Amino acid sequence: MNKVWFIMRRELMGYLRSPIGAIIIFAVLVLDGLLFNAFAIGTGSKKSSDVLEAFFYLSSGSILAGSVFVGMRLIAEERQMGTFTLLATSPVKEWQIVLGKYLSALVFLAVMTALTVYMPLLVMVNGKVSFAHILAGYLGLLLIGGAGLALVLFASALAPNQLVAAIVGAVLVVLFLMLWLLSRVAGAPLNDLVGYLSIHDKHFRPFMRGVVSLQDVVFYLSFIYVALCATTRVVEARRWR
Amino acid sequence: MIVAQHLTKYYDDKAAVADVSFTIQKGEVVGLLGLNGAGKTTLLRILSGLILPTSGSVSIAGVSLAQNPDAVRARIGFLPENPPVYPEMSVVDYLTFVAHLKGVKQGVVAQVERALAVTDLLKVRDQRIGTLSHGYTRRVGIAQAVVHNPDLVLLDEPTSGLDPVQIVHMRDLIKSLAGTQTLIVSSHILSEIHQLCDRILVVKSGRIVAEGSEHDLAGKVQAAAVVAIEVRGSKAALQAVLGKLTVVAGHRVDAEADGVTTATVELLRDAREELAAALVQAGLGLRRFERVKLELESIFMELTGNSTNEVRS
């Protein structure tokens, strides 16, 4: 696991040393703040728990957008710069490279998401919501962001450059977001399977309401695991090219 | 000892490397010489463990790259044509990261300091790599290849893109490594290979078409002797004599002035007496007759089949 830590630490330091990390955080926070004011708070009177639910709904969109921007560069950028050669010619397993990069981006996403906490805290101070609701919502955000990130990392391993990685990653994220729509038109028993694989509809809404269910957590962790395994296979397969 | 056996690498249906085998002894400096696209980089990528060969095997000190890739990669340092550096990192942070990545467990700081000293990077150790000159960035590339004190160092076109002063510095740096490490240097620059390497592998179309020292290779080319001559007589008269001699493989007239012609003559075998006698008998005043040492350039052209017919008439 030492190698995973070294790769993760270098990636994290990279966010601090270059402006890209600050730019992504700035963009997502601005987007989140605007959406919160415009839609979560809105103009009419609302129950504070509804405001919080709307905040997590909107934040799930911004964290998924953030996951595309953070994840697209993870492997594709290294390929473009030629630095992936260093990793691939070192005594490091492919899964260690993938996991190190994934964890660094997840930590970055977590920090970025944590910076939005002033919004639910404002709701808590001015209304009546439980702290557990806020924690559940953030757990959900981290899990859905982690799932999106795993998809984009997979795209980054496949793509020859960051732009293609961003496009493929965004398409994959949108596809897995919209699967619940497909499930409505698909026949049984496919509709259940397709609906289950949607990363938002069935699995994220409980977190928005402050409900943490083990099966949703297991779904997200399994989803991330499968995506990371697929990414590892793609990186391994590159050696044959 | 590095042993490569029957290495073949296909890209789609094109063989970039075809049935390449060689053995390199510990401490040797071996040059991979070939034109662009000959397969040198693919060969180095296979040896470094970056890509897998379609068939064939590589082993270092008896450890197979296919069976134990991590153990072999830990013993190899690789400088690709573009140094794999992170521009936002400082030189010392970068080398520390590479040392950890390469599996250095003890004495990381000492290893990094050694690499900095060997590559003369101490004065820029805290500078961001992105702010360094091209020459220094290449030095950082060499430093990352040797920071873990590997058994084998692979250098792909190490002087590519450097200015003449930087090239001299880089060659000195590589020479300084030669005493302690086994090196494989890929280049299409003949003078570089000539100055750096004990042994040369000439690569053409993915195959090794010749190997040995420069002297060995000279013996393998078709011409047995090349002679520089200067005669009192016209170019036409000289060409008439050379045209009649069956031992002459080719010739090039270098100059004709004031009734004196100078030329370089390539002989199929060492028939210098026969050539001298023919010139004298034809009434051409023989002013200079000297065997020319076959330059690496000529050898290379001959071996890679890229002779421009400058010599051959």
Coordinates of C-alpha atoms in Angstrom, one line a residue:
Chain A
M1 CA 0.0 0.0 0.0
N2 CA 3.0 2.3 0.3
K3 CA 3.2 2.8 -3.4
V4 CA -0.5 3.7 -3.4
W5 CA 0.2 6.3 -0.8
F6 CA 3.2 7.8 -2.7
I7 CA 1.1 8.1 -5.9
M8 CA -1.8 9.6 -4.0
R9 CA 0.4 12.1 -2.2
R10 CA 2.1 13.2 -5.4
E11 CA -1.3 13.7 -7.1
L12 CA -2.6 15.7 -4.1
M13 CA 0.5 17.9 -4.0
G14 CA -0.1 18.4 -7.7
Y15 CA -3.5 20.0 -7.0
L16 CA -1.8 22.4 -4.5
R17 CA 1.1 23.3 -6.8
S18 CA -1.0 24.0 -9.9
P19 CA -3.9 26.4 -10.3
I20 CA -6.2 23.6 -11.7
G21 CA -7.4 22.5 -8.3
A22 CA -8.3 26.0 -7.2
I23 CA -10.1 26.7 -10.5
I24 CA -12.2 23.5 -10.2
I25 CA -13.1 24.2 -6.6
F26 CA -14.0 27.9 -7.4
A27 CA -16.2 26.9 -10.4
V28 CA -18.0 24.2 -8.5
L29 CA -18.6 26.4 -5.4
V30 CA -19.9 29.2 -7.5
L31 CA -22.2 26.8 -9.4
D32 CA -23.4 25.2 -6.1
G33 CA -24.0 28.6 -4.4
L34 CA -26.0 29.9 -7.4
L35 CA -28.1 26.8 -7.6
F36 CA -28.7 26.8 -3.8
N37 CA -29.9 30.4 -3.9
A38 CA -32.0 30.1 -7.0
F39 CA -33.6 26.7 -6.6
A40 CA -33.0 25.3 -3.1
I41 CA -34.0 28.5 -1.2
G42 CA -36.1 29.9 -4.0
T43 CA -38.6 32.6 -3.4
G44 CA -41.6 30.9 -1.7
S45 CA -41.7 29.6 1.8
K46 CA -40.4 26.0 2.3
K47 CA -39.7 23.6 5.1
S48 CA -36.1 23.6 6.0
S49 CA -35.8 19.9 5.4
D50 CA -37.1 20.4 1.9
V51 CA -34.4 23.1 1.4
L52 CA -31.8 20.7 2.6
E53 CA -33.1 17.9 0.4
A54 CA -33.0 20.3 -2.6
F55 CA -29.5 21.4 -1.7
F56 CA -28.2 17.8 -1.8
Y57 CA -30.1 17.1 -5.0
L58 CA -28.4 20.1 -6.7
S59 CA -25.1 19.4 -5.1
S60 CA -25.1 15.8 -6.6
G61 CA -25.1 17.5 -10.0
S62 CA -22.2 19.8 -9.2
I63 CA -20.2 17.0 -7.6
L64 CA -20.7 14.9 -10.7
A65 CA -19.6 17.8 -12.9
G66 CA -16.6 18.2 -10.6
S67 CA -15.8 14.5 -10.9
V68 CA -15.6 14.9 -14.7
F69 CA -13.1 17.8 -14.4
V70 CA -11.0 16.1 -11.7
G71 CA -11.1 12.6 -13.2
M72 CA -10.5 13.4 -16.9
R73 CA -6.8 14.2 -16.3
L74 CA -5.8 11.4 -14.0
I75 CA -4.4 9.0 -16.5
A76 CA -4.9 10.8 -19.9
E77 CA -2.8 13.8 -18.8
E78 CA 0.0 11.5 -17.7
R79 CA -0.1 9.8 -21.1
Q80 CA -0.1 13.1 -22.9
M81 CA 2.9 14.3 -20.9
G82 CA 4.8 11.0 -21.1
T83 CA 4.9 10.7 -17.3
F84 CA 2.9 7.5 -17.4
T85 CA 6.0 5.8 -18.7
L86 CA 7.6 6.4 -15.3
L87 CA 4.8 4.7 -13.5
A88 CA 4.5 1.9 -16.0
T89 CA 8.3 1.1 -15.8
S90 CA 8.4 1.1 -12.0
P91 CA 7.8 -1.9 -9.8
V92 CA 4.2 -0.8 -9.2
K93 CA 1.1 -2.9 -9.9
E94 CA -1.5 -1.4 -12.2
W95 CA -4.1 -1.6 -9.4
Q96 CA -1.8 0.5 -7.2
I97 CA -1.6 3.2 -9.9
V98 CA -5.3 3.2 -10.4
L99 CA -6.1 3.2 -6.6
G100 CA -3.6 5.9 -5.8
K101 CA -5.0 8.2 -8.5
Y102 CA -8.6 7.4 -7.5
L103 CA -8.0 8.1 -3.8
S104 CA -6.2 11.3 -4.5
A105 CA -9.1 12.6 -6.6
L106 CA -11.7 11.3 -4.1
V107 CA -9.9 13.3 -1.3
F108 CA -9.9 16.4 -3.5
L109 CA -13.7 15.9 -4.3
A110 CA -14.3 15.4 -0.5
V111 CA -12.5 18.6 0.3
M112 CA -14.4 20.5 -2.4
T113 CA -17.7 19.1 -1.2
A114 CA -16.9 19.9 2.4
L115 CA -16.4 23.6 1.4
T116 CA -20.1 23.8 0.6
V117 CA -21.0 22.9 4.2
Y118 CA -21.8 26.6 5.1
M119 CA -25.0 26.2 3.1
P120 CA -26.6 23.4 5.0
L121 CA -25.3 24.9 8.2
L122 CA -27.2 28.1 7.3
V123 CA -30.3 26.0 6.9
M124 CA -29.6 24.4 10.2
V125 CA -29.1 27.7 12.0
N126 CA -32.2 29.3 10.5
G127 CA -34.5 26.3 10.4
K128 CA -35.0 22.9 11.9
V129 CA -32.9 20.1 10.4
S130 CA -30.9 17.4 12.2
F131 CA -27.2 17.2 12.0
A132 CA -27.6 13.5 11.0
H133 CA -29.6 14.6 7.9
I134 CA -26.6 16.8 6.9
L135 CA -24.1 14.0 7.5
A136 CA -26.3 11.5 5.6
G137 CA -26.5 13.9 2.7
Y138 CA -22.8 14.4 2.6
L139 CA -22.2 10.7 2.7
G140 CA -24.4 10.3 -0.3
L141 CA -22.6 13.1 -2.1
L142 CA -19.3 11.4 -1.5
L143 CA -20.6 8.1 -2.7
I144 CA -22.3 9.4 -5.9
G145 CA -19.2 11.6 -6.5
G146 CA -17.0 8.6 -6.0
A147 CA -19.1 6.6 -8.5
G148 CA -18.9 9.3 -11.0
L149 CA -15.2 9.7 -10.5
A150 CA -14.6 5.9 -11.0
L151 CA -16.5 6.2 -14.3
V152 CA -14.4 9.2 -15.5
L153 CA -11.2 7.5 -14.4
F154 CA -12.1 4.5 -16.6
A155 CA -12.7 7.0 -19.4
S156 CA -9.3 8.6 -18.7
A157 CA -7.6 5.2 -19.0
L158 CA -9.3 4.6 -22.3
A159 CA -8.8 8.0 -23.9
P160 CA -5.7 9.2 -25.7
N161 CA -6.1 12.8 -24.3
Q162 CA -7.9 14.8 -21.6
L163 CA -10.6 16.2 -23.9
V164 CA -11.7 12.8 -25.1
A165 CA -11.5 11.5 -21.5
A166 CA -13.8 14.4 -20.4
I167 CA -16.3 13.7 -23.2
V168 CA -16.4 9.9 -22.7
G169 CA -16.5 10.4 -19.0
A170 CA -19.3 12.9 -19.1
V171 CA -21.3 10.6 -21.5
L172 CA -20.8 7.6 -19.1
V173 CA -21.9 9.7 -16.1
V174 CA -25.0 11.0 -17.9
L175 CA -25.8 7.5 -19.1
F176 CA -25.7 6.0 -15.6
L177 CA -27.7 9.0 -14.3
M178 CA -30.4 8.5 -16.9
L179 CA -30.7 4.8 -16.7
W180 CA -33.8 5.2 -14.6
L181 CA -35.5 6.8 -17.6
L182 CA -34.6 3.7 -19.7
S183 CA -36.0 1.5 -17.0
R184 CA -39.4 3.0 -17.5
V185 CA -39.5 2.0 -21.2
A186 CA -37.7 -1.3 -20.8
G187 CA -39.6 -4.5 -20.4
A188 CA -39.5 -6.8 -17.3
P189 CA -37.1 -8.1 -16.0
L190 CA -34.6 -5.8 -17.7
N191 CA -36.3 -2.7 -16.3
D192 CA -35.5 -3.6 -12.7
L193 CA -31.8 -4.3 -13.6
V194 CA -31.4 -1.0 -15.6
G195 CA -33.2 0.9 -12.9
Y196 CA -31.0 -0.6 -10.2
L197 CA -27.8 0.5 -12.0
S198 CA -28.8 4.1 -12.2
I199 CA -26.4 5.9 -9.8
H200 CA -28.9 8.6 -8.8
D201 CA -32.6 7.8 -8.7
K202 CA -33.0 4.8 -6.4
H203 CA -29.8 5.0 -4.5
F204 CA -29.2 8.7 -3.9
R205 CA -32.6 10.0 -3.1
P206 CA -32.7 8.3 0.4
F207 CA -29.5 10.2 1.3
M208 CA -31.1 13.4 0.3
R209 CA -33.8 12.8 2.8
G210 CA -31.3 11.9 5.5
V211 CA -31.8 8.1 5.2
V212 CA -28.7 5.9 5.0
S213 CA -29.4 2.4 3.9
L214 CA -26.8 -0.3 3.8
Q215 CA -27.9 -1.6 0.4
D216 CA -27.4 1.8 -1.2
V217 CA -23.9 2.1 0.4
V218 CA -23.1 -1.4 -0.8
F219 CA -24.4 -0.5 -4.3
Y220 CA -22.1 2.5 -4.5
L221 CA -19.0 0.7 -3.1
S222 CA -19.7 -2.2 -5.5
F223 CA -20.1 0.1 -8.4
I224 CA -16.8 1.9 -7.6
Y225 CA -15.0 -1.4 -7.2
V226 CA -16.2 -2.8 -10.6
A227 CA -15.3 0.5 -12.3
L228 CA -11.8 0.5 -10.7
C229 CA -11.3 -3.1 -11.7
A230 CA -12.2 -2.3 -15.3
T231 CA -9.8 0.6 -15.3
T232 CA -7.0 -1.6 -14.0
R233 CA -7.7 -4.0 -16.8
V234 CA -7.5 -1.2 -19.4
V235 CA -4.2 0.0 -17.9
E236 CA -2.9 -3.6 -18.0
A237 CA -4.1 -4.1 -21.6
R238 CA -2.1 -1.0 -22.7
R239 CA 1.1 -3.0 -22.2
W240 CA 0.0 -5.3 -25.1
R241 CA -0.4 -2.4 -27.5
Chain B
M1 CA 23.8 -10.0 -17.5
I2 CA 20.9 -9.0 -19.8
V3 CA 19.6 -11.7 -22.2
A4 CA 17.0 -11.0 -24.8
Q5 CA 15.8 -14.0 -26.8
H6 CA 13.7 -13.9 -30.0
L7 CA 12.0 -10.6 -29.2
T8 CA 9.2 -9.8 -31.6
K9 CA 6.7 -7.0 -31.3
Y10 CA 3.8 -6.5 -33.7
Y11 CA 1.8 -3.3 -34.0
D12 CA -1.3 -4.6 -35.9
D13 CA 0.3 -6.6 -38.7
K14 CA 3.6 -4.7 -38.8
A15 CA 6.6 -6.1 -37.0
A16 CA 8.3 -3.2 -35.2
V17 CA 10.8 -5.7 -33.7
A18 CA 11.4 -9.0 -35.3
D19 CA 13.2 -12.0 -33.7
V20 CA 15.8 -9.9 -31.9
S21 CA 18.3 -11.7 -29.6
F22 CA 21.3 -10.4 -27.8
T23 CA 23.3 -10.7 -24.6
I24 CA 24.9 -7.8 -22.8
Q25 CA 27.5 -8.3 -20.1
K26 CA 27.5 -6.4 -16.8
G27 CA 29.2 -3.0 -17.2
E28 CA 29.0 -2.9 -21.0
V29 CA 28.0 0.2 -22.8
V30 CA 26.0 -0.9 -25.8
G31 CA 24.7 1.4 -28.6
L32 CA 21.5 0.8 -30.4
L33 CA 22.1 2.4 -33.8
G34 CA 19.5 2.7 -36.4
L35 CA 17.6 5.1 -38.5
N36 CA 14.4 6.7 -37.2
G37 CA 11.7 4.1 -37.2
A38 CA 14.1 1.2 -37.2
G39 CA 12.7 -0.2 -34.0
K40 CA 15.1 1.1 -31.4
T41 CA 12.5 2.8 -29.2
T42 CA 10.2 -0.3 -29.3
L43 CA 13.1 -2.5 -28.3
L44 CA 13.9 -0.2 -25.3
R45 CA 10.2 -0.1 -24.3
I46 CA 10.2 -3.9 -24.2
L47 CA 13.4 -4.0 -22.2
S48 CA 12.1 -1.4 -19.7
G49 CA 8.9 -3.4 -19.2
L50 CA 6.7 -0.6 -20.5
I51 CA 5.2 -2.9 -23.2
L52 CA 5.1 -6.6 -23.6
P53 CA 6.6 -8.3 -26.6
T54 CA 4.4 -10.4 -28.8
S55 CA 6.8 -13.2 -28.3
G56 CA 10.3 -13.7 -26.9
S57 CA 11.8 -13.2 -23.5
V58 CA 14.0 -10.8 -21.5
S59 CA 15.9 -11.6 -18.3
I60 CA 18.2 -9.6 -16.1
A61 CA 20.7 -11.5 -13.9
G62 CA 18.5 -14.6 -14.5
V63 CA 15.2 -13.0 -13.5
S64 CA 12.6 -13.2 -16.2
L65 CA 10.7 -9.9 -17.0
A66 CA 7.6 -11.9 -17.9
Q67 CA 7.5 -14.0 -14.7
N68 CA 8.7 -11.4 -12.3
P69 CA 8.1 -8.0 -13.8
D70 CA 8.4 -5.9 -10.6
A71 CA 11.7 -7.4 -9.6
V72 CA 13.1 -6.7 -13.1
R73 CA 11.7 -3.2 -13.3
A74 CA 13.3 -2.4 -9.9
R75 CA 16.6 -3.1 -11.5
I76 CA 16.1 -1.0 -14.6
G77 CA 16.3 2.8 -15.1
F78 CA 14.7 4.2 -18.3
L79 CA 15.0 7.6 -19.9
P80 CA 12.6 7.8 -22.7
E81 CA 13.0 10.4 -25.5
N82 CA 10.8 12.8 -23.5
P83 CA 11.9 12.8 -19.9
P84 CA 8.9 11.7 -17.7
V85 CA 9.0 14.6 -15.3
Y86 CA 6.3 16.5 -13.5
P87 CA 6.9 20.2 -14.2
E88 CA 5.2 21.4 -11.0
M89 CA 7.5 19.4 -8.7
S90 CA 10.9 20.5 -7.5
V91 CA 13.9 18.4 -8.6
V92 CA 14.5 17.0 -5.1
D93 CA 10.8 16.2 -4.5
Y94 CA 10.5 14.5 -7.9
L95 CA 13.6 12.3 -7.3
T96 CA 12.4 11.4 -3.9
F97 CA 9.1 10.4 -5.4
V98 CA 10.8 8.3 -8.0
A99 CA 13.1 6.6 -5.4
H100 CA 10.0 5.6 -3.4
L101 CA 8.3 4.4 -6.6
K102 CA 11.3 2.3 -7.6
G103 CA 11.2 0.6 -4.2
V104 CA 14.1 2.2 -2.5
K105 CA 13.3 1.5 1.2
Q106 CA 16.4 2.6 3.0
G107 CA 18.6 5.6 2.5
V108 CA 16.3 7.4 0.2
V109 CA 17.7 10.8 1.0
A110 CA 21.3 9.6 0.4
Q111 CA 20.3 8.0 -2.9
V112 CA 18.6 11.2 -4.1
E113 CA 21.7 13.2 -3.1
R114 CA 23.9 10.8 -5.0
A115 CA 21.8 11.1 -8.1
L116 CA 21.8 14.9 -7.8
A117 CA 25.6 14.9 -7.4
V118 CA 26.2 12.5 -10.3
T119 CA 24.0 14.5 -12.7
D120 CA 25.3 17.9 -11.4
L121 CA 21.8 19.0 -10.3
L122 CA 22.7 20.2 -6.8
K123 CA 22.4 23.8 -7.6
V124 CA 18.9 23.5 -9.0
R125 CA 17.7 20.9 -6.5
D126 CA 14.9 23.1 -5.1
Q127 CA 13.9 24.6 -8.4
R128 CA 10.6 23.6 -10.1
I129 CA 11.3 21.3 -13.0
G130 CA 9.1 23.3 -15.3
T131 CA 11.4 26.3 -14.9
L132 CA 14.6 24.4 -15.9
S133 CA 16.2 24.6 -19.3
H134 CA 15.9 21.7 -21.8
G135 CA 19.4 20.5 -20.9
Y136 CA 18.7 20.5 -17.2
T137 CA 15.4 18.7 -17.7
R138 CA 17.3 16.0 -19.5
R139 CA 19.7 15.7 -16.6
V140 CA 16.7 15.3 -14.3
G141 CA 15.6 12.5 -16.7
I142 CA 18.9 10.8 -16.3
A143 CA 18.8 11.3 -12.5
Q144 CA 15.4 9.6 -12.3
A145 CA 16.9 6.7 -14.3
V146 CA 19.8 6.2 -11.9
V147 CA 18.3 7.3 -8.5
H148 CA 17.6 3.7 -7.5
N149 CA 21.1 2.5 -8.6
P150 CA 19.7 0.1 -11.2
D151 CA 21.7 -2.7 -12.9
L152 CA 20.7 -1.6 -16.3
V153 CA 20.1 2.0 -17.6
L154 CA 18.3 2.5 -20.9
L155 CA 18.7 5.9 -22.6
D156 CA 16.6 6.6 -25.6
E157 CA 18.1 9.4 -27.8
P158 CA 19.6 11.1 -24.7
T159 CA 21.0 14.1 -26.6
S160 CA 17.8 14.7 -28.6
G161 CA 16.9 18.4 -28.8
L162 CA 20.1 19.6 -26.9
D163 CA 22.3 22.4 -28.1
P164 CA 26.0 21.6 -28.8
V165 CA 27.2 22.6 -25.4
Q166 CA 24.5 20.6 -23.7
I167 CA 25.3 17.6 -25.9
V168 CA 28.9 17.7 -24.7
H169 CA 27.8 17.9 -21.1
M170 CA 25.3 15.1 -21.6
R171 CA 27.9 12.8 -23.2
D172 CA 30.3 13.5 -20.3
L173 CA 27.5 12.6 -17.9
I174 CA 26.8 9.3 -19.7
K175 CA 30.5 8.5 -19.8
S176 CA 30.6 9.0 -16.1
L177 CA 27.8 6.5 -15.6
A178 CA 29.6 4.0 -17.9
G179 CA 32.0 2.9 -15.2
T180 CA 29.4 1.8 -12.7
Q181 CA 26.3 0.7 -14.7
T182 CA 25.4 -1.3 -17.7
L183 CA 24.1 1.1 -20.3
I184 CA 22.1 0.8 -23.5
V185 CA 22.1 4.0 -25.5
S186 CA 19.8 4.3 -28.5
S187 CA 20.7 6.9 -31.1
H188 CA 20.7 7.6 -34.8
I189 CA 23.7 10.0 -34.2
L190 CA 26.8 8.1 -35.3
S191 CA 29.3 10.3 -33.4
E192 CA 27.4 9.8 -30.2
I193 CA 27.5 6.0 -30.5
H194 CA 31.1 6.2 -31.6
Q195 CA 32.1 8.2 -28.5
L196 CA 30.0 6.4 -25.9
C197 CA 29.7 2.7 -26.7
D198 CA 31.9 -0.4 -26.4
R199 CA 29.6 -2.4 -28.6
I200 CA 27.1 -1.5 -31.2
L201 CA 23.9 -3.2 -32.3
V202 CA 22.8 -2.0 -35.7
V203 CA 19.0 -2.1 -36.0
K204 CA 17.2 -2.1 -39.3
S205 CA 13.5 -2.7 -39.9
G206 CA 13.2 -4.2 -36.4
R207 CA 16.1 -6.6 -36.8
I208 CA 19.7 -6.5 -35.6
V209 CA 21.6 -6.6 -38.8
A210 CA 25.1 -6.5 -37.2
E211 CA 26.7 -6.3 -33.8
G212 CA 30.1 -5.8 -32.5
S213 CA 32.7 -3.1 -31.9
E214 CA 33.2 -0.4 -34.5
H215 CA 36.2 -2.3 -35.7
D216 CA 34.2 -5.6 -35.9
L217 CA 31.5 -3.9 -37.9
A218 CA 34.0 -2.4 -40.3
G219 CA 35.1 -5.9 -41.1
K220 CA 31.6 -6.9 -41.9
V221 CA 30.9 -4.4 -44.6
Q222 CA 31.5 -5.3 -48.2
A223 CA 34.5 -3.0 -48.8
A224 CA 37.7 -4.6 -47.7
A225 CA 39.7 -1.4 -48.1
V226 CA 39.1 2.2 -48.9
V227 CA 42.0 4.1 -50.3
A228 CA 42.5 7.9 -50.7
I229 CA 44.6 8.6 -53.8
E230 CA 46.0 11.7 -55.5
V231 CA 47.3 11.4 -59.1
R232 CA 48.7 13.7 -61.7
G233 CA 46.3 13.2 -64.5
S234 CA 42.7 14.0 -65.5
K235 CA 39.5 12.7 -63.9
A236 CA 38.7 10.9 -67.1
A237 CA 42.0 9.1 -67.2
L238 CA 41.7 8.0 -63.6
Q239 CA 38.1 6.8 -64.2
A240 CA 39.3 4.8 -67.2
V241 CA 41.8 3.0 -65.1
L242 CA 39.5 2.3 -62.2
G243 CA 36.7 1.2 -64.6
K244 CA 39.0 -1.6 -65.9
L245 CA 39.9 -3.0 -62.4
T246 CA 37.5 -5.7 -61.2
V247 CA 38.6 -5.2 -57.6
V248 CA 37.2 -1.7 -57.5
A249 CA 33.8 -1.7 -55.8
G250 CA 33.3 2.0 -56.3
H251 CA 35.0 5.4 -56.3
R252 CA 34.3 9.0 -55.7
V253 CA 36.3 11.9 -57.3
D254 CA 36.8 14.5 -54.6
A255 CA 38.6 17.2 -56.6
E256 CA 40.3 17.9 -59.9
A257 CA 42.5 21.0 -60.2
D258 CA 45.8 21.9 -62.0
G259 CA 46.0 18.5 -63.6
V260 CA 45.8 16.8 -60.2
T261 CA 42.9 14.6 -59.3
T262 CA 42.0 13.3 -55.8
A263 CA 39.6 10.4 -55.2
T264 CA 38.5 7.8 -52.8
V265 CA 38.5 4.3 -54.0
E266 CA 36.6 1.4 -52.4
L267 CA 38.1 -2.1 -53.0
L268 CA 36.2 -5.4 -52.8
R269 CA 39.3 -7.0 -51.2
D270 CA 42.6 -5.6 -50.0
A271 CA 44.2 -5.3 -53.4
R272 CA 46.1 -2.1 -52.8
E273 CA 49.2 -3.3 -54.7
E274 CA 47.1 -4.1 -57.8
L275 CA 45.5 -0.7 -57.7
A276 CA 48.9 1.1 -57.3
A277 CA 50.5 -0.9 -60.1
A278 CA 47.5 -0.2 -62.5
L279 CA 47.7 3.6 -61.8
V280 CA 51.5 3.7 -62.4
Q281 CA 51.3 1.6 -65.5
A282 CA 48.6 3.9 -66.9
G283 CA 51.1 6.8 -66.6
L284 CA 49.3 8.6 -63.8
G285 CA 51.8 10.1 -61.5
L286 CA 51.0 8.7 -58.1
R287 CA 51.3 11.6 -55.5
R288 CA 49.4 10.1 -52.6
F289 CA 48.2 6.6 -51.7
E290 CA 46.7 6.1 -48.3
R291 CA 44.4 3.5 -46.7
V292 CA 41.4 5.2 -45.1
K293 CA 40.0 3.9 -41.9
L294 CA 36.4 3.1 -42.5
E295 CA 34.3 5.7 -40.6
L296 CA 31.3 4.6 -38.6
E297 CA 29.1 6.6 -41.0
S298 CA 30.2 4.5 -43.9
I299 CA 29.8 1.3 -41.9
F300 CA 26.3 2.4 -40.9
M301 CA 25.3 3.3 -44.4
E302 CA 26.5 -0.1 -45.7
L303 CA 24.9 -2.1 -42.9
T304 CA 21.6 -0.4 -43.1
G305 CA 21.5 -0.5 -46.8
N306 CA 21.2 3.2 -47.1
S307 CA 24.3 3.9 -49.2
T308 CA 23.7 7.0 -51.3
N309 CA 26.0 5.7 -53.9
E310 CA 28.4 8.5 -53.2
V311 CA 31.2 6.1 -53.2
R312 CA 30.0 3.5 -55.6
S313 CA 30.2 4.6 -59.2

